[in-house]
PDB file of C-alpha atoms and ligand atoms in Angstrom:
ATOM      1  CA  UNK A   1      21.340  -8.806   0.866  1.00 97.00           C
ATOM      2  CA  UNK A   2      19.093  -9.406   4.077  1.00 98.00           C
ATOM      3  CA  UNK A   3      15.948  -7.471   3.816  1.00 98.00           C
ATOM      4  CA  UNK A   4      13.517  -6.970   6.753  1.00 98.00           C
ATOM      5  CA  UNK A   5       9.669  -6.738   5.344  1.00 98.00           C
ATOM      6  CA  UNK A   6       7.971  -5.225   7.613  1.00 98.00           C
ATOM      7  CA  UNK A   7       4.337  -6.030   7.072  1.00 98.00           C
ATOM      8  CA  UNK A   8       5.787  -8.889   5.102  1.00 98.00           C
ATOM      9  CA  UNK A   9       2.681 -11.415   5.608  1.00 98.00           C
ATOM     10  CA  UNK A  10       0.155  -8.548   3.968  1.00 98.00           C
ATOM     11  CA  UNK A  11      -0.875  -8.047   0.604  1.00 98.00           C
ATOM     12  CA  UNK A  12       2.025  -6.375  -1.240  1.00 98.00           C
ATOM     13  CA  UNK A  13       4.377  -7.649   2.110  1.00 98.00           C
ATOM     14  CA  UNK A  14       3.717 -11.599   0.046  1.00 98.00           C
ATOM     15  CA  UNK A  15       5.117 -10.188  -3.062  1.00 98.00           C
ATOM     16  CA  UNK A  16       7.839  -8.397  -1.520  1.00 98.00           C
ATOM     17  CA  UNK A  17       9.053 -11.491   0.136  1.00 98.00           C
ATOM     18  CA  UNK A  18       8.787 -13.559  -2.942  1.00 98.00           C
ATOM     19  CA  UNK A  19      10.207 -11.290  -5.248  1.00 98.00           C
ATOM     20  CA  UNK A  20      13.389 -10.725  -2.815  1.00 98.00           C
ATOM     21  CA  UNK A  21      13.844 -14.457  -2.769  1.00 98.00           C
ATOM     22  CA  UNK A  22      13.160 -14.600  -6.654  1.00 98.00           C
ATOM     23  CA  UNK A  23      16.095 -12.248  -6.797  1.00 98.00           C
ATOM     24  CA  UNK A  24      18.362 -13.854  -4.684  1.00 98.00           C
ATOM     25  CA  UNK A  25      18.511 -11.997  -1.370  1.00 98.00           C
ATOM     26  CA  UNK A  26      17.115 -13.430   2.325  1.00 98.00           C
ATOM     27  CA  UNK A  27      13.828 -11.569   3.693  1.00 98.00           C
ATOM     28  CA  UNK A  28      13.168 -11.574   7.233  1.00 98.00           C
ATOM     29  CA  UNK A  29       9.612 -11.347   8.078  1.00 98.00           C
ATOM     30  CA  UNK A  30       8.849  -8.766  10.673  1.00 98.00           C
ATOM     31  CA  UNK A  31       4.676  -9.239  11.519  1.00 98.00           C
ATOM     32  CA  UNK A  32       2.962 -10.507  14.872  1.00 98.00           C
ATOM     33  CA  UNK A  33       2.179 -13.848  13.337  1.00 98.00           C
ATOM     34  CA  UNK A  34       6.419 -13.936  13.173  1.00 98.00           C
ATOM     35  CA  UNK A  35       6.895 -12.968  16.664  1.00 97.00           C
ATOM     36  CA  UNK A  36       7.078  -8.654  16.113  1.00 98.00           C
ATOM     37  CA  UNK A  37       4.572  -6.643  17.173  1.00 98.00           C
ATOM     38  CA  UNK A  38       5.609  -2.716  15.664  1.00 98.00           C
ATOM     39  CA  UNK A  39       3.378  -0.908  18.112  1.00 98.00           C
ATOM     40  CA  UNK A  40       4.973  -2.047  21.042  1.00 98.00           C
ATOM     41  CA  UNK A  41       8.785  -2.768  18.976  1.00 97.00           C
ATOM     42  CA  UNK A  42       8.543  -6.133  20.871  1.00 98.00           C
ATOM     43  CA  UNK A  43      10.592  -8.702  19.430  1.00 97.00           C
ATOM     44  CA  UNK A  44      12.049  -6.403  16.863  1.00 98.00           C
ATOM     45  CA  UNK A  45      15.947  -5.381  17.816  1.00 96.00           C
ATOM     46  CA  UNK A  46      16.217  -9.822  17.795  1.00 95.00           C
ATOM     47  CA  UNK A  47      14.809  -9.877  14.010  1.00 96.00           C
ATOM     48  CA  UNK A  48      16.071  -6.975  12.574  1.00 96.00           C
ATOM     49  CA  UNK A  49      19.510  -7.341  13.517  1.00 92.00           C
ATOM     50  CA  UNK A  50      21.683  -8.138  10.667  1.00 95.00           C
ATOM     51  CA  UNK A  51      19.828  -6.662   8.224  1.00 98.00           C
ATOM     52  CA  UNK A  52      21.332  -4.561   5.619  1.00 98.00           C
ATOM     53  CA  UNK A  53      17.534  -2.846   4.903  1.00 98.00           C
ATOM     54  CA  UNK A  54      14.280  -2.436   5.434  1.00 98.00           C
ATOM     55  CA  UNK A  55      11.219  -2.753   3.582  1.00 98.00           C
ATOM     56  CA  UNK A  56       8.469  -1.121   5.202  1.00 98.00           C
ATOM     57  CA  UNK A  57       4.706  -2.167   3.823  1.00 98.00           C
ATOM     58  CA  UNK A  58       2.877  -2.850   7.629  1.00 98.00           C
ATOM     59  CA  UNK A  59      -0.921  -1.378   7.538  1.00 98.00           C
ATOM     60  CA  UNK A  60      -3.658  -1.064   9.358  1.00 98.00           C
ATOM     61  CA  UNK A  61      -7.461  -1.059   8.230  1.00 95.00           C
ATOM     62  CA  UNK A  62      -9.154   1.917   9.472  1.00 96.00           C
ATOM     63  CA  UNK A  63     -10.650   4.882   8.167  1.00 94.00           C
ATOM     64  CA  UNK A  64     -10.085   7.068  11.286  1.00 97.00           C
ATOM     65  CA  UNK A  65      -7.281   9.626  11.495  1.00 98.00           C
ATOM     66  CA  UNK A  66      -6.144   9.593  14.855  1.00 98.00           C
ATOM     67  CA  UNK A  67      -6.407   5.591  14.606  1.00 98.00           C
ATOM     68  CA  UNK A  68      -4.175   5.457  11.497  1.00 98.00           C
ATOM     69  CA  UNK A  69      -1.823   8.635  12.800  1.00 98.00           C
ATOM     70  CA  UNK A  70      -1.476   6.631  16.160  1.00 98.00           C
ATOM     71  CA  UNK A  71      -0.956   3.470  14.551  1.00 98.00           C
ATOM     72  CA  UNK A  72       2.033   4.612  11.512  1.00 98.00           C
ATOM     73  CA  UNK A  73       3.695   7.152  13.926  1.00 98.00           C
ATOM     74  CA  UNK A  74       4.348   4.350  16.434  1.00 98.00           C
ATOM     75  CA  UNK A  75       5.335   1.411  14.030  1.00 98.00           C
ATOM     76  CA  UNK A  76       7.539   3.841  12.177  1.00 98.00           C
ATOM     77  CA  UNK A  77       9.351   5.191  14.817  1.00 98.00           C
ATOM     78  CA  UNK A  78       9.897   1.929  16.383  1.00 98.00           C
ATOM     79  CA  UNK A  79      11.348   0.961  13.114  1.00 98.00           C
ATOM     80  CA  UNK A  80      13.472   3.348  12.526  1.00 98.00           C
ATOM     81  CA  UNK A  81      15.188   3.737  16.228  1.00 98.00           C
ATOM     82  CA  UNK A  82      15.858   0.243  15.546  1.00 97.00           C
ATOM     83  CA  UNK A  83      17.427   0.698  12.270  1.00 97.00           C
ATOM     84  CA  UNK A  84      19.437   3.005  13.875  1.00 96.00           C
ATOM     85  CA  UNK A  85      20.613   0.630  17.306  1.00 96.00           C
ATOM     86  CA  UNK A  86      20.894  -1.814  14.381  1.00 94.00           C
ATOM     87  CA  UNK A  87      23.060  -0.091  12.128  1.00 94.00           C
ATOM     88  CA  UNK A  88      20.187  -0.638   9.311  1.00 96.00           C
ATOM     89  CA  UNK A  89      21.623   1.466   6.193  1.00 93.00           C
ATOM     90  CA  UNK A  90      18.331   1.984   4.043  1.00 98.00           C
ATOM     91  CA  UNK A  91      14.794   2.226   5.241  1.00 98.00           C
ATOM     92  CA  UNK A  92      12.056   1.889   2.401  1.00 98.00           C
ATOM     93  CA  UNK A  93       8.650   2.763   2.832  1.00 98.00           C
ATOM     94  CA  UNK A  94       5.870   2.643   0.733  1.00 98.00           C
ATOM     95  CA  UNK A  95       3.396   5.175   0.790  1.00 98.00           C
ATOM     96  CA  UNK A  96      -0.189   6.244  -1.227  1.00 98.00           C
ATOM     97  CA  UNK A  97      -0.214   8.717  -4.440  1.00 98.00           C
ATOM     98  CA  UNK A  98      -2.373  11.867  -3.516  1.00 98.00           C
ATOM     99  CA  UNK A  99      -1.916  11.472   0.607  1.00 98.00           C
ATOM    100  CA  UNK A 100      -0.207  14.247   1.222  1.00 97.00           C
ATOM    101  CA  UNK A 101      -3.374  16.434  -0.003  1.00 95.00           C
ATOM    102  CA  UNK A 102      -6.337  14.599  -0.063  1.00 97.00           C
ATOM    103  CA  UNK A 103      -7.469  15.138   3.713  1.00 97.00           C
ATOM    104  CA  UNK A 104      -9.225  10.893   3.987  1.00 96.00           C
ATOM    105  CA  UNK A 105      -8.696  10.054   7.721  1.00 97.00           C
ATOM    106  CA  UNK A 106      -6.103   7.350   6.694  1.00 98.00           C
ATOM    107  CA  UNK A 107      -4.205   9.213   4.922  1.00 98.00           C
ATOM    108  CA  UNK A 108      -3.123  11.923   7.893  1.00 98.00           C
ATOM    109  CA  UNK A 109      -1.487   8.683   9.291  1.00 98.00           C
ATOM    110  CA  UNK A 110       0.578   8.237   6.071  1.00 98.00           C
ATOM    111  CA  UNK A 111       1.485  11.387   5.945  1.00 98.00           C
ATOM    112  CA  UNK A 112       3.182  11.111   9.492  1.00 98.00           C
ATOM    113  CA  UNK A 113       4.649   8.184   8.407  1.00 98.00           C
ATOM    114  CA  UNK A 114       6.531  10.079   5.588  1.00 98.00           C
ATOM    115  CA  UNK A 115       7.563  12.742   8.128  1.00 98.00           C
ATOM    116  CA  UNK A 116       8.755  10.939  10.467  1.00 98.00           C
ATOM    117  CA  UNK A 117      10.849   9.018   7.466  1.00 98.00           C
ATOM    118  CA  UNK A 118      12.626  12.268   6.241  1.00 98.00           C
ATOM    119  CA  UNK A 119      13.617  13.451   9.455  1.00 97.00           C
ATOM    120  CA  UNK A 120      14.692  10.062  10.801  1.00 97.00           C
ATOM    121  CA  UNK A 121      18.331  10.562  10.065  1.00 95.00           C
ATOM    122  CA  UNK A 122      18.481   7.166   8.539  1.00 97.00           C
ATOM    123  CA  UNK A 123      18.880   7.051   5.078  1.00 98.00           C
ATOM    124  CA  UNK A 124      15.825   6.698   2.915  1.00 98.00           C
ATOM    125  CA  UNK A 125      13.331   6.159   0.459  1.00 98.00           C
ATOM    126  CA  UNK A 126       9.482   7.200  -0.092  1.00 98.00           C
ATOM    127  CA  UNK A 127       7.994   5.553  -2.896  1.00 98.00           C
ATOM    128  CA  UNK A 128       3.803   6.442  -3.416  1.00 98.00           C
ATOM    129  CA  UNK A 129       1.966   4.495  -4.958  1.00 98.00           C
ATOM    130  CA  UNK A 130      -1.438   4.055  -6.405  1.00 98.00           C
ATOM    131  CA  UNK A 131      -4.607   1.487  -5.087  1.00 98.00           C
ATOM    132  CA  UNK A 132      -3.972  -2.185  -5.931  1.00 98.00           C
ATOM    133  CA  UNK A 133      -6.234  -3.580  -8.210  1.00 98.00           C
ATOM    134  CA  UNK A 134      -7.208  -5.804  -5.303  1.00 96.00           C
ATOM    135  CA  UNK A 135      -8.350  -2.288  -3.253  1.00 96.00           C
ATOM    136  CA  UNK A 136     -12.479  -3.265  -3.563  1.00 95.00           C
ATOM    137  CA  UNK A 137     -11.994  -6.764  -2.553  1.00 94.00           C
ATOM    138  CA  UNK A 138     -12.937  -6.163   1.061  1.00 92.00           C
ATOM    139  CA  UNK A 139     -15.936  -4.628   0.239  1.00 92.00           C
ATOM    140  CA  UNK A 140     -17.247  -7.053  -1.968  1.00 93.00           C
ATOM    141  CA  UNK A 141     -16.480  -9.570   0.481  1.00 89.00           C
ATOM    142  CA  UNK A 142     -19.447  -8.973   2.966  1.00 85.00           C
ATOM    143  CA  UNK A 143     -21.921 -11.505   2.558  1.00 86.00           C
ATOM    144  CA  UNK A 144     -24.694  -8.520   1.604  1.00 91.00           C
ATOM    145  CA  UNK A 145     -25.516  -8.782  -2.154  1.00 91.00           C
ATOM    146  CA  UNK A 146     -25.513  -5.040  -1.519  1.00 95.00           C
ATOM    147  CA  UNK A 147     -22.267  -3.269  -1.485  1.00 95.00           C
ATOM    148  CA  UNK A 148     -21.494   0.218  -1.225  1.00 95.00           C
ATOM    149  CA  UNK A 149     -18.475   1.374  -3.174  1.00 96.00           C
ATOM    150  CA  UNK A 150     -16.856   5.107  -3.254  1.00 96.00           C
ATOM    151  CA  UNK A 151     -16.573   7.092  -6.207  1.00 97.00           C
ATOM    152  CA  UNK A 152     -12.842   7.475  -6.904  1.00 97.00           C
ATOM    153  CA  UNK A 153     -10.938   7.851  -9.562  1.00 98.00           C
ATOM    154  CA  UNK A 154      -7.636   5.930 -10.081  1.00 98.00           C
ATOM    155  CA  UNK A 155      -4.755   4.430 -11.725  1.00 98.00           C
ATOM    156  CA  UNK A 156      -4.691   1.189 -10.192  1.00 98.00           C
ATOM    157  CA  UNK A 157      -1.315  -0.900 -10.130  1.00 98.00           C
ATOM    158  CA  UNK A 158      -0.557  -4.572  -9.358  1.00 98.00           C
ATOM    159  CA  UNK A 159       0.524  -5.004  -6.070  1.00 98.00           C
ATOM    160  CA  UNK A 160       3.706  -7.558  -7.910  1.00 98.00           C
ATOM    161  CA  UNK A 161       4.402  -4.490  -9.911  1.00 98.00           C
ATOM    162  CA  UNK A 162       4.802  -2.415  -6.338  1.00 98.00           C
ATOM    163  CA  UNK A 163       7.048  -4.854  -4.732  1.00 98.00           C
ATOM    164  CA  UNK A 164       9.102  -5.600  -7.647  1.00 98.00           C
ATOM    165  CA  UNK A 165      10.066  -1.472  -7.730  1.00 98.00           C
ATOM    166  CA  UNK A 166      10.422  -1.729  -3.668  1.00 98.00           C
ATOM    167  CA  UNK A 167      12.760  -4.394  -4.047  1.00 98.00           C
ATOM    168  CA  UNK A 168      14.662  -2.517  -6.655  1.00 98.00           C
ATOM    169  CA  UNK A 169      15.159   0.440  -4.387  1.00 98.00           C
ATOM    170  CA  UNK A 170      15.781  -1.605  -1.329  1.00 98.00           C
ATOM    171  CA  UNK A 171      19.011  -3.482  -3.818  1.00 98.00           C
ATOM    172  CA  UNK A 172      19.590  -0.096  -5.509  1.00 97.00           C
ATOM    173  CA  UNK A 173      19.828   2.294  -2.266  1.00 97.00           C
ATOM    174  CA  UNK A 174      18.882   5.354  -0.491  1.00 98.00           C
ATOM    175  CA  UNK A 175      16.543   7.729  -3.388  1.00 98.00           C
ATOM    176  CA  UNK A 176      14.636  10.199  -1.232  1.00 98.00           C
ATOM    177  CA  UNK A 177      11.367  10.605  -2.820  1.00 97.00           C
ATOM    178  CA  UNK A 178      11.222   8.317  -5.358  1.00 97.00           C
ATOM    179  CA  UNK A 179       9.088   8.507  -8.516  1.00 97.00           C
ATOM    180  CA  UNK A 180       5.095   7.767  -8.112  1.00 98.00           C
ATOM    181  CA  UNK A 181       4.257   3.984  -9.328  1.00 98.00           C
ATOM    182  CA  UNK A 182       0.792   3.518 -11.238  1.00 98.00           C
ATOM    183  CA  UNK A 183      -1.057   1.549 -13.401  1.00 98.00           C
ATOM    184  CA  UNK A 184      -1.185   1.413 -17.012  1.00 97.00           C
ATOM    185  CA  UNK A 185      -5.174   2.113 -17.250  1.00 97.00           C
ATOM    186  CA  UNK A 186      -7.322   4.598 -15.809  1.00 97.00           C
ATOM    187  CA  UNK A 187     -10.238   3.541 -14.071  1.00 97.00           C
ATOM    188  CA  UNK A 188     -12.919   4.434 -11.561  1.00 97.00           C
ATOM    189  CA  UNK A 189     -13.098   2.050  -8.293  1.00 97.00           C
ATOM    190  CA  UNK A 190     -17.279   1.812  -9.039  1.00 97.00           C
ATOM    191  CA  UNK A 191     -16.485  -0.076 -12.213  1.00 97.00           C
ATOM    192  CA  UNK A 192     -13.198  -1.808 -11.116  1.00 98.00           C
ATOM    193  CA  UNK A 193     -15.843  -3.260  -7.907  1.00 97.00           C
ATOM    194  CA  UNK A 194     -18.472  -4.104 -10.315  1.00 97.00           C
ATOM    195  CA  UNK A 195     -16.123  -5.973 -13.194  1.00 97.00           C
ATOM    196  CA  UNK A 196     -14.483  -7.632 -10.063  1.00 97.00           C
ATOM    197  CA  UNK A 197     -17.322  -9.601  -8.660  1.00 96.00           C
ATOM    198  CA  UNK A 198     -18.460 -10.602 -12.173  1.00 96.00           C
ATOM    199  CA  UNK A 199     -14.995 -11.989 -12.933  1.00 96.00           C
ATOM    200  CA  UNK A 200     -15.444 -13.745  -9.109  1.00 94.00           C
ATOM    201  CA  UNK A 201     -18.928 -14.664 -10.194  1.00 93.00           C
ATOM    202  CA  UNK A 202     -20.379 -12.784  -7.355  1.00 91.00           C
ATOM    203  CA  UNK A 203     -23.722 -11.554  -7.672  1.00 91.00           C
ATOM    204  CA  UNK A 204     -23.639  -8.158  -5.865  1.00 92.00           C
ATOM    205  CA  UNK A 205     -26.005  -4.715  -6.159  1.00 95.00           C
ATOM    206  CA  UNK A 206     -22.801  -2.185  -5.936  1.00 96.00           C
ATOM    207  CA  UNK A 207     -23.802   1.008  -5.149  1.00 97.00           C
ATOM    208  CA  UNK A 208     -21.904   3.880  -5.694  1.00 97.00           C
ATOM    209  CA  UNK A 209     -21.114   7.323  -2.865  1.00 97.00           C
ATOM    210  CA  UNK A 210     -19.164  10.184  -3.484  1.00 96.00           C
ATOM    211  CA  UNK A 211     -17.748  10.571   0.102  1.00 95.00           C
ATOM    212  CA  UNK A 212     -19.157  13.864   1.793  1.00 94.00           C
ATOM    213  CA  UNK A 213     -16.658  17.566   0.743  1.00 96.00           C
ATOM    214  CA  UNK A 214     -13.836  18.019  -0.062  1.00 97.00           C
ATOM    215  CA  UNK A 215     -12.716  14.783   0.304  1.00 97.00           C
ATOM    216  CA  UNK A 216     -15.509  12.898  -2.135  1.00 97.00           C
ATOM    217  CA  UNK A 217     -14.595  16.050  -4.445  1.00 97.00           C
ATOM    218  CA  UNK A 218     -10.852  15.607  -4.753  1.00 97.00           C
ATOM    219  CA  UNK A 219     -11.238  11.764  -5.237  1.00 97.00           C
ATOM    220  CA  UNK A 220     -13.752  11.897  -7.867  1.00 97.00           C
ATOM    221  CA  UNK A 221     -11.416  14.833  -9.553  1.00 97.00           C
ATOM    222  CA  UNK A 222      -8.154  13.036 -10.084  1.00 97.00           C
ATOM    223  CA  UNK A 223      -6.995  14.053  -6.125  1.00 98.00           C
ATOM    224  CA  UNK A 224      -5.502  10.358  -5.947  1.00 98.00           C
ATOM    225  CA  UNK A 225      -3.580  10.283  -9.777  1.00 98.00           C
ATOM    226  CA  UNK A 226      -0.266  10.662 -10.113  1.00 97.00           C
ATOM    227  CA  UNK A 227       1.303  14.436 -10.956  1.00 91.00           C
ATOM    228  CA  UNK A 228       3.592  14.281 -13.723  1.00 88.00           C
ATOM    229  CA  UNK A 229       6.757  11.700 -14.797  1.00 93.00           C
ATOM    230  CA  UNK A 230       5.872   8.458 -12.953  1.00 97.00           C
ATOM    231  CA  UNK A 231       6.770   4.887 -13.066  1.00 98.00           C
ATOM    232  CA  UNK A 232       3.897   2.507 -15.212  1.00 98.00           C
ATOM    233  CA  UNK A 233       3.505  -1.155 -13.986  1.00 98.00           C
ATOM    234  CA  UNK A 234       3.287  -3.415 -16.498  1.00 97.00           C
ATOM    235  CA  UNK A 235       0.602  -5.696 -15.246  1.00 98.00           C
ATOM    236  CA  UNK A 236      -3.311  -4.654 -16.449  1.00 98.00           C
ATOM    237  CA  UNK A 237      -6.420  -4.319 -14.230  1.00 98.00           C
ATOM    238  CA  UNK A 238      -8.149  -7.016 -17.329  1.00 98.00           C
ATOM    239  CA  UNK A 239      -5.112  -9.528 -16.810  1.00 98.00           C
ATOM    240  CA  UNK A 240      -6.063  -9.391 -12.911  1.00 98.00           C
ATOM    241  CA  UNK A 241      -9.395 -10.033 -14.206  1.00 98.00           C
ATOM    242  CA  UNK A 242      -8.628 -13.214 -16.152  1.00 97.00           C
ATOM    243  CA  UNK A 243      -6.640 -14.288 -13.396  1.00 97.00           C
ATOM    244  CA  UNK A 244      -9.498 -14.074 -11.074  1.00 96.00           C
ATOM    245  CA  UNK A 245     -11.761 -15.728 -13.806  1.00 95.00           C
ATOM    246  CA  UNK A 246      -9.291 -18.610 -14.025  1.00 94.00           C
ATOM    247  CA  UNK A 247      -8.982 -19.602 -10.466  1.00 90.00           C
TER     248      UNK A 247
HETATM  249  N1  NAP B   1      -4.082  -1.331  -0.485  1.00 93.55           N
HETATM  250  C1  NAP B   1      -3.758  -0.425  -1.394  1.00 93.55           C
HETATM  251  O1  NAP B   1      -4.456  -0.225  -2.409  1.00 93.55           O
HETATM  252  C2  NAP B   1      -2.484   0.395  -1.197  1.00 93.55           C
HETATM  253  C3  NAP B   1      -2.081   1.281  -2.193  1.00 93.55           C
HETATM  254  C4  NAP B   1      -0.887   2.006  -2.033  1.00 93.55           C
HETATM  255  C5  NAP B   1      -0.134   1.835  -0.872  1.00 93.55           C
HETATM  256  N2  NAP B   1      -0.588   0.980   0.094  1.00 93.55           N
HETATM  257  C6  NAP B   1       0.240   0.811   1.298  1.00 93.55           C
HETATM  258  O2  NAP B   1       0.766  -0.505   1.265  1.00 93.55           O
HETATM  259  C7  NAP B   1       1.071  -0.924   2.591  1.00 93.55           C
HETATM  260  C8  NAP B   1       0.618  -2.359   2.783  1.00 93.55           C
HETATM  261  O3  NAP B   1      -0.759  -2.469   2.551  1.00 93.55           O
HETATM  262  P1  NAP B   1      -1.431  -3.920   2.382  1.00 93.55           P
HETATM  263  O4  NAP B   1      -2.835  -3.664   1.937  1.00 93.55           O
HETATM  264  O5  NAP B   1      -0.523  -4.793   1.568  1.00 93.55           O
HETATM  265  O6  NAP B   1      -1.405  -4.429   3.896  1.00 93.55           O
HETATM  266  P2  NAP B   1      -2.210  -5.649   4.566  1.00 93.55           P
HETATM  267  O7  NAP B   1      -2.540  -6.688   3.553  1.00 93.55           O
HETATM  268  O8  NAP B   1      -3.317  -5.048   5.401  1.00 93.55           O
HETATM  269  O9  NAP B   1      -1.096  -6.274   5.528  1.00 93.55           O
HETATM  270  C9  NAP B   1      -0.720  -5.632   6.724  1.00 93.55           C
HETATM  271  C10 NAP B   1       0.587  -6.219   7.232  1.00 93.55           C
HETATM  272  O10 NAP B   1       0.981  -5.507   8.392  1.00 93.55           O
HETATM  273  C11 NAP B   1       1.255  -6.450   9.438  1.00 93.55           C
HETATM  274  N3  NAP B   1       0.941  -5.806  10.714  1.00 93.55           N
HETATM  275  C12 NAP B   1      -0.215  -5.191  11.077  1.00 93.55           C
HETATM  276  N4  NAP B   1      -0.140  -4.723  12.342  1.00 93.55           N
HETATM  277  C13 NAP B   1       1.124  -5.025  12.780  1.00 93.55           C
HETATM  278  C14 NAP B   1       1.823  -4.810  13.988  1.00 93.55           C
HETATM  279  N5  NAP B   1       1.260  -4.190  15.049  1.00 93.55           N
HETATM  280  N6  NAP B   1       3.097  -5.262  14.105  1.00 93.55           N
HETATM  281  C15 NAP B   1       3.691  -5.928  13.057  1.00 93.55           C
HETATM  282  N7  NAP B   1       3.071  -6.152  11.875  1.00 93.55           N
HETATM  283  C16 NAP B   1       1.803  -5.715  11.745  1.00 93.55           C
HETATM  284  C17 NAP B   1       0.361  -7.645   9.128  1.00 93.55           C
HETATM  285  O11 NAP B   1       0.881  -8.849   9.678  1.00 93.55           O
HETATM  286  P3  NAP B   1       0.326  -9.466  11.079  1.00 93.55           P
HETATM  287  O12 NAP B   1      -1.164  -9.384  11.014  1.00 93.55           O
HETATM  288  O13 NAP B   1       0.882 -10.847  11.127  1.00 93.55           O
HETATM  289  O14 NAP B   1       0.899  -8.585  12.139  1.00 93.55           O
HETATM  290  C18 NAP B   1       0.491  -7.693   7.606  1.00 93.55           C
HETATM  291  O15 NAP B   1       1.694  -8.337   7.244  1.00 93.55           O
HETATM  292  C19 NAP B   1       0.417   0.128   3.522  1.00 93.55           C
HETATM  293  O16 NAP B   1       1.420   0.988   3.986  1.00 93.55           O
HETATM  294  C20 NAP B   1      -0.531   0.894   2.612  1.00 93.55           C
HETATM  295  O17 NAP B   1      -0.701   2.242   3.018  1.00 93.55           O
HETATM  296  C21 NAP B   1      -1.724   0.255  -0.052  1.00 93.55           C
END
């Protein structure tokens, strides 16, 4: 199959890409370093064309909800009128366990994201997932020795793991809300920071904040686990570690 990753240059995008070549099929990369800018949908109707689906992983780092509503409603919607000129049979978007009720200012843009997915007439699949294990990293990469870190509890999940199940939908077809992906361990994001930078050997003060209301309240109180049945990766936040230890 030819699968369009949009967002295929990011974090879990990499894995995607791999992991659909690994299996056999063609990605094609849809990012502005590839020519496809999914504000503006320049460059896309050339790319996508052909494709039988497509993987949608494209982000933006901000913590601001009109930034993050402004910037998922447009990509998306470029996306999927697209799909639809294109004849595109299966869009698959990933998506963030807990974001459709813990009110974090990123997460309103996620949520439009899914909305606009349902109702796009193009036939779909959701599938939310937990942090990666690799979700501190940018905070620990200031050069401060003192990092702040917010209390949150989680079930984080390999980004391979992620990509891996969004490849199997993407292969397997349209699923509507799929089941929730997440870890094997429970953990909280203070330690996972503070066991990351030792494994980097990174000496850093990190200092934990419970985020202000009801937001800090519903992340410390399991807001961003997984409800019920879901799907367990099978990679572990310590194997990360001794990866990290090893390179
Ligand atoms: N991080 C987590 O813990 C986590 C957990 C669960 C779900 N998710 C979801 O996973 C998805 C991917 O996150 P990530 O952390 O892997 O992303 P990331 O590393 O920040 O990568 C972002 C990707 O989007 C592309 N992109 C950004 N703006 C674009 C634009 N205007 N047009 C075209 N491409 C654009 C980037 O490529 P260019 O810069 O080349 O354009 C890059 O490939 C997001 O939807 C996020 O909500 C993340």
């Amino acid at each position: 199959m030819r699968v369009a990753v949009a967002g295929g240059t990011g974090l879990v995008g990499k894995y995607v890409v791999a992991e659909l070549r690994a299996t056999g099929h063609e990605p094609v990369v849809l990012a502005r370093s590839h020519g496809v800018d999914l504000t503006t949908g320049a460059g896309l109707a050339e790319k996508l064309s052909g494709s039988d689906a497509v993987i949608d992983v494209v982000n933006i780092v901000t913590t601001r909800r009109k930034t993050a509503v402004d910037f998922f409603s447009r990509t998306t919607d470029h996306l999927i009128a697209a799909a639809r000129a294109g004849g595109v049979g299966h869009l698959v978007t990933l998506s963030i366990v807990g974001s459709d009720e813990v009110d974090f200012g990123y997460y309103f843009g996620k949520r439009a994201q899914e909305q606009l997915v349902r109702a796009s007439g193009v036939p779909w699949t959701v599938v939310r997932a937990t942090q990666f294990f690799e979700f501190p990293e940018p905070m620990l990469n200031s050069a401060s020795p003192v990092v702040v870190v917010p209390r949150m509890l989680t079930r984080p999940v390999a980004a391979q793991d992620v990509a891996e199940t969004l490849v199997e939908h993407a292969v397997g077809g349209p699923a509507g809300m799929a089941p929730e992906i997440a870890g094997p361990d429970q953990l909280d994001m203070v330690d996972m920071a503070r066991r990351i930078a030792r494994a980097r050997g990174r000496r850093r003060l990190v200092v934990p904040v419970t985020l202000p209301g009801k937001v800090g309240k519903a992340m410390t109180t399991g807001g961003l686990l997984p409800r019920g049945e879901y799907l367990r990766g099978r990679r572990t936040f310590d194997a990360h570690l001794a990866s990290l230890r090893a390179a």
